[in-house]
Amino acid sequence: MSQIDVHGLAKHYRVHRKAAGFMGSVRSFFQRQYQNVKAVDDIGFQIEEGEVVGFLGPNGAGKTTTLKVLSGLLHPTAGRARILGFTPHERQSSFLKQITLVMGQKNQLNWDLPAMESFIVNQAIYDIPVDAFRQTLAELTELLDLDPLVDKQVRKLSLGERMKCELAAALLHRPRVLFLDEPTIGLDVVMQTRIRQFVAEYNRRYGATVILTSHYMADVTALCKRVLVIDHGKLIYDGDLRAMIARLAPYKVLKLILRSPVTCEALSPYGQVVDCNGLRAVIRVPRETATRAAAQLLGAVDVDDVTIEEPPVEAIVSELFDRGQVDDAPTQREGAGNAP
Amino acid sequence: MRYLRLLSIFYRNSLYTEMEYRANFIANFFMSAFWLAFAILGLHVFFYHRDQIGAWGYYEAMLVVGFYSLFNGLIEALLQPNLSRVIEQIRMGTFDFVLIKPVNSQFMASLRHLSIWKLADVAMGLGICVYAMVRLGLVPSMGDLIAGAGFVLCGAVILYSIWLMMVTSAFWFVRIDNISELFTAIYETGRFPVSVYPSWMRGVLTFVVPIAFITTFPAAALLGRAKVPLLWVALLLAAGLFCGCVCFWRYAVKRYSSASS
């Protein structure tokens, strides 16, 4: 049996709605109007031990809710999830001792004390024997370069430094399943890379299963071979990441800054011109020829700066959602609209 | 055993945290002394024109003030700081970190922090009790002492349970500052023996919001006025409220919807 096994999982919320403005507030004070929101709607998948899987989807798609149901924080409305043979929402301590949750936007460390104190609290909470604790801490210190950080008050650390400590605190008990919810949010590019490398290394060393949600396509492309795309609570793609990108976004985005104005027509031979206002232009070019197109452009027009970018994940996902399913998607995709 | 060890680590951390803010400690000490003096002054005013109120003499009523201060210390040291943190955590969604830990969530949420300096109130309360007993020339019998301790224990459990139920309601209402203010206002009535109040209020303070069990009855026990049957009632009430708050908590956690990120 798979390590994570999910069938027909659903989570519905009842949220109250409030019209804007004073009268809306008054009305909602006396009579609440509720609406049923299907945050997760009939999702099913299996994940094997040691896999690194990315959850993709726009804001409010249900990624975080799914993660919270899997980690036992939320009771599912319907369906079932089995993780390591446990039912998550029963929150048995032998289950909780084998998983961990890291949230990029929330911290568990004590703000006023050095991170080390929070580590010691977690040691007691997870009942970690002293030897194992020392060893794990030494390894994490080496991997994350924690040495200069653990003795400073958490409030004095930078966001990235704090994230490193958060990760360490969450991994002291050597969990077998890691739930990472936007672990790199708000971090600068260097720190993002650092965290990514760490997650990859951790997965390689300990064979831990990693489930990751992120807004940054780079997180997902660097770490995950497999992605699950969720939108409006439904699973719309489950499979290989490269295959998905190749199928849905067989292009890269060239962003040009020009020294002298150029007409859109002049740029159109290189690819699909998405935006062009004289001194700036955005062109979609086929993946394989992107570098060549950029080189040609440098020669042909008066370019001040050019960047080659991956299409943003939101664009890919919304495109995916427009089509419903990847498998139904026609292979030819030019002119499908939906500028990033 | 593991839970005791956890408590000792939690409270050591609380102590470290409070030591980060030194000025707070000194201010706190003066606050406690001030409020205690205020409570005794209030008592003094009450007894200015007469020797007895509701069959309680001055130093007898001072025992009640002592227990009032003791439990007030417990509220401020233990219940209040955890309450405000849980509410904050529910609002911000960091309560997730409490639920994800392999430790009883009610234990973690309600006993995690301790404002150590507020324990000064507890010590002062005990001091006042001892002082009143000395002035009364009161040497309670072993039985009365045990009954008194029993009432104090039940009082603590009752207080904890009521408080936890208020916290639990935050899962639905999110902000409950006013609910806890209301309780604090009601708790204020515990400064005086319950028999000084008109009979309808006495009923409310005994059976609806059982403040009488918290401050009046321990004092009555020391004076040999509370008999064993009343202790049974206190035990039953404490047990019932505790079970109630545990069930309510479990129900709330099951319904917890977490703040989105």
PDB file of C-alpha atoms in Angstrom, chain B residues 79-203:
ATOM      1  CA  LEU B  79      -5.331  31.457  32.702  1.00  0.00           C
ATOM      2  CA  GLN B  80      -5.189  34.964  31.288  1.00  0.00           C
ATOM      3  CA  PRO B  81      -1.877  34.639  29.405  1.00  0.00           C
ATOM      4  CA  ASN B  82      -2.881  31.345  27.842  1.00  0.00           C
ATOM      5  CA  LEU B  83      -6.308  32.645  26.985  1.00  0.00           C
ATOM      6  CA  SER B  84      -4.984  35.610  25.093  1.00  0.00           C
ATOM      7  CA  ARG B  85      -2.429  33.470  23.291  1.00  0.00           C
ATOM      8  CA  VAL B  86      -4.931  30.841  22.213  1.00  0.00           C
ATOM      9  CA  ILE B  87      -7.247  33.514  20.877  1.00  0.00           C
ATOM     10  CA  GLU B  88      -4.371  35.066  18.984  1.00  0.00           C
ATOM     11  CA  GLN B  89      -3.360  31.667  17.628  1.00  0.00           C
ATOM     12  CA  ILE B  90      -6.871  30.880  16.468  1.00  0.00           C
ATOM     13  CA  ARG B  91      -7.131  34.238  14.782  1.00  0.00           C
ATOM     14  CA  MET B  92      -3.751  33.977  13.071  1.00  0.00           C
ATOM     15  CA  GLY B  93      -3.923  30.279  12.326  1.00  0.00           C
ATOM     16  CA  THR B  94      -0.787  29.385  14.289  1.00  0.00           C
ATOM     17  CA  PHE B  95      -3.015  27.173  16.392  1.00  0.00           C
ATOM     18  CA  ASP B  96      -2.113  24.631  13.702  1.00  0.00           C
ATOM     19  CA  PHE B  97       1.225  24.219  15.438  1.00  0.00           C
ATOM     20  CA  VAL B  98      -0.519  23.271  18.666  1.00  0.00           C
ATOM     21  CA  LEU B  99      -2.669  20.661  16.952  1.00  0.00           C
ATOM     22  CA  ILE B 100       0.195  19.138  15.014  1.00  0.00           C
ATOM     23  CA  LYS B 101       2.115  18.241  18.179  1.00  0.00           C
ATOM     24  CA  PRO B 102       1.853  14.751  19.652  1.00  0.00           C
ATOM     25  CA  VAL B 103       0.718  16.166  22.985  1.00  0.00           C
ATOM     26  CA  ASN B 104      -2.801  16.648  24.294  1.00  0.00           C
ATOM     27  CA  SER B 105      -3.938  19.861  22.628  1.00  0.00           C
ATOM     28  CA  GLN B 106      -5.927  21.129  25.608  1.00  0.00           C
ATOM     29  CA  PHE B 107      -2.894  20.701  27.831  1.00  0.00           C
ATOM     30  CA  MET B 108      -0.692  22.524  25.334  1.00  0.00           C
ATOM     31  CA  ALA B 109      -3.149  25.332  24.747  1.00  0.00           C
ATOM     32  CA  SER B 110      -4.183  26.006  28.314  1.00  0.00           C
ATOM     33  CA  LEU B 111      -1.023  25.475  30.344  1.00  0.00           C
ATOM     34  CA  ARG B 112       1.683  26.542  27.937  1.00  0.00           C
ATOM     35  CA  HIS B 113       2.596  29.891  29.473  1.00  0.00           C
ATOM     36  CA  LEU B 114       2.997  31.201  32.962  1.00  0.00           C
ATOM     37  CA  SER B 115       3.375  34.832  33.967  1.00  0.00           C
ATOM     38  CA  ILE B 116       5.632  34.053  36.829  1.00  0.00           C
ATOM     39  CA  TRP B 117       5.551  37.454  38.496  1.00  0.00           C
ATOM     40  CA  LYS B 118       1.800  37.263  38.890  1.00  0.00           C
ATOM     41  CA  LEU B 119       2.358  34.394  41.276  1.00  0.00           C
ATOM     42  CA  ALA B 120       3.178  37.168  43.737  1.00  0.00           C
ATOM     43  CA  ASP B 121      -0.590  37.557  44.113  1.00  0.00           C
ATOM     44  CA  VAL B 122      -0.829  33.937  45.142  1.00  0.00           C
ATOM     45  CA  ALA B 123       1.856  34.385  47.756  1.00  0.00           C
ATOM     46  CA  MET B 124       0.289  37.599  49.044  1.00  0.00           C
ATOM     47  CA  GLY B 125      -3.101  35.920  49.213  1.00  0.00           C
ATOM     48  CA  LEU B 126      -1.672  33.110  51.298  1.00  0.00           C
ATOM     49  CA  GLY B 127       0.075  35.690  53.487  1.00  0.00           C
ATOM     50  CA  ILE B 128      -3.206  37.523  54.094  1.00  0.00           C
ATOM     51  CA  CYS B 129      -4.901  34.245  55.029  1.00  0.00           C
ATOM     52  CA  VAL B 130      -2.187  33.441  57.544  1.00  0.00           C
ATOM     53  CA  TYR B 131      -2.310  36.977  58.961  1.00  0.00           C
ATOM     54  CA  ALA B 132      -6.103  36.829  59.363  1.00  0.00           C
ATOM     55  CA  MET B 133      -5.852  33.460  61.063  1.00  0.00           C
ATOM     56  CA  VAL B 134      -3.240  34.776  63.478  1.00  0.00           C
ATOM     57  CA  ARG B 135      -5.427  37.796  64.311  1.00  0.00           C
ATOM     58  CA  LEU B 136      -8.379  35.494  64.844  1.00  0.00           C
ATOM     59  CA  GLY B 137      -6.277  33.229  67.035  1.00  0.00           C
ATOM     60  CA  LEU B 138      -7.586  30.499  64.780  1.00  0.00           C
ATOM     61  CA  VAL B 139      -5.945  27.091  64.834  1.00  0.00           C
ATOM     62  CA  PRO B 140      -7.976  25.021  62.375  1.00  0.00           C
ATOM     63  CA  SER B 141      -8.359  21.323  63.073  1.00  0.00           C
ATOM     64  CA  MET B 142      -6.715  18.819  60.734  1.00  0.00           C
ATOM     65  CA  GLY B 143     -10.129  18.070  59.240  1.00  0.00           C
ATOM     66  CA  ASP B 144     -10.833  21.748  58.559  1.00  0.00           C
ATOM     67  CA  LEU B 145      -7.430  22.190  56.957  1.00  0.00           C
ATOM     68  CA  ILE B 146      -7.961  19.217  54.670  1.00  0.00           C
ATOM     69  CA  ALA B 147     -11.442  20.471  53.806  1.00  0.00           C
ATOM     70  CA  GLY B 148      -9.967  23.923  53.110  1.00  0.00           C
ATOM     71  CA  ALA B 149      -7.315  22.429  50.832  1.00  0.00           C
ATOM     72  CA  GLY B 150     -10.012  20.358  49.141  1.00  0.00           C
ATOM     73  CA  PHE B 151     -12.083  23.472  48.474  1.00  0.00           C
ATOM     74  CA  VAL B 152      -9.054  25.329  47.124  1.00  0.00           C
ATOM     75  CA  LEU B 153      -8.323  22.470  44.742  1.00  0.00           C
ATOM     76  CA  CYS B 154     -11.941  22.276  43.591  1.00  0.00           C
ATOM     77  CA  GLY B 155     -11.991  26.061  43.258  1.00  0.00           C
ATOM     78  CA  ALA B 156      -8.934  25.940  41.020  1.00  0.00           C
ATOM     79  CA  VAL B 157     -10.495  23.240  38.828  1.00  0.00           C
ATOM     80  CA  ILE B 158     -13.801  25.110  38.624  1.00  0.00           C
ATOM     81  CA  LEU B 159     -12.042  28.307  37.683  1.00  0.00           C
ATOM     82  CA  TYR B 160      -9.922  26.535  35.066  1.00  0.00           C
ATOM     83  CA  SER B 161     -12.949  24.828  33.541  1.00  0.00           C
ATOM     84  CA  ILE B 162     -15.020  27.993  33.267  1.00  0.00           C
ATOM     85  CA  TRP B 163     -12.058  29.783  31.800  1.00  0.00           C
ATOM     86  CA  LEU B 164     -11.352  27.038  29.291  1.00  0.00           C
ATOM     87  CA  MET B 165     -14.956  27.066  28.130  1.00  0.00           C
ATOM     88  CA  MET B 166     -14.612  30.774  27.451  1.00  0.00           C
ATOM     89  CA  VAL B 167     -11.446  30.110  25.463  1.00  0.00           C
ATOM     90  CA  THR B 168     -13.157  27.340  23.546  1.00  0.00           C
ATOM     91  CA  SER B 169     -15.942  29.654  22.480  1.00  0.00           C
ATOM     92  CA  ALA B 170     -13.256  31.597  20.610  1.00  0.00           C
ATOM     93  CA  PHE B 171     -13.273  28.826  18.000  1.00  0.00           C
ATOM     94  CA  TRP B 172     -16.636  30.220  16.898  1.00  0.00           C
ATOM     95  CA  PHE B 173     -16.542  33.853  17.914  1.00  0.00           C
ATOM     96  CA  VAL B 174     -12.801  34.400  17.390  1.00  0.00           C
ATOM     97  CA  ARG B 175     -12.738  37.551  19.501  1.00  0.00           C
ATOM     98  CA  ILE B 176     -13.945  37.064  23.045  1.00  0.00           C
ATOM     99  CA  ASP B 177     -12.159  39.844  24.934  1.00  0.00           C
ATOM    100  CA  ASN B 178     -15.490  41.063  26.233  1.00  0.00           C
ATOM    101  CA  ILE B 179     -16.543  37.649  27.450  1.00  0.00           C
ATOM    102  CA  SER B 180     -13.422  37.415  29.575  1.00  0.00           C
ATOM    103  CA  GLU B 181     -13.968  40.978  30.795  1.00  0.00           C
ATOM    104  CA  LEU B 182     -17.454  39.962  31.868  1.00  0.00           C
ATOM    105  CA  PHE B 183     -16.116  37.004  33.783  1.00  0.00           C
ATOM    106  CA  THR B 184     -13.513  39.177  35.487  1.00  0.00           C
ATOM    107  CA  ALA B 185     -16.277  41.553  36.542  1.00  0.00           C
ATOM    108  CA  ILE B 186     -18.265  38.689  38.024  1.00  0.00           C
ATOM    109  CA  TYR B 187     -15.167  37.321  39.702  1.00  0.00           C
ATOM    110  CA  GLU B 188     -14.761  40.682  41.467  1.00  0.00           C
ATOM    111  CA  THR B 189     -17.775  39.778  43.586  1.00  0.00           C
ATOM    112  CA  GLY B 190     -15.595  37.071  45.122  1.00  0.00           C
ATOM    113  CA  ARG B 191     -13.828  39.672  47.254  1.00  0.00           C
ATOM    114  CA  PHE B 192     -16.573  39.368  49.829  1.00  0.00           C
ATOM    115  CA  PRO B 193     -18.231  36.391  51.472  1.00  0.00           C
ATOM    116  CA  VAL B 194     -21.172  35.343  49.365  1.00  0.00           C
ATOM    117  CA  SER B 195     -23.577  35.863  52.287  1.00  0.00           C
ATOM    118  CA  VAL B 196     -23.200  39.659  52.082  1.00  0.00           C
ATOM    119  CA  TYR B 197     -25.157  39.651  48.817  1.00  0.00           C
ATOM    120  CA  PRO B 198     -28.949  39.568  48.494  1.00  0.00           C
ATOM    121  CA  SER B 199     -30.334  36.077  48.275  1.00  0.00           C
ATOM    122  CA  TRP B 200     -31.002  35.978  44.516  1.00  0.00           C
ATOM    123  CA  MET B 201     -27.436  36.994  43.835  1.00  0.00           C
ATOM    124  CA  ARG B 202     -26.203  34.430  46.317  1.00  0.00           C
ATOM    125  CA  GLY B 203     -28.028  31.792  44.287  1.00  0.00           C
TER     126      GLY B 203
END
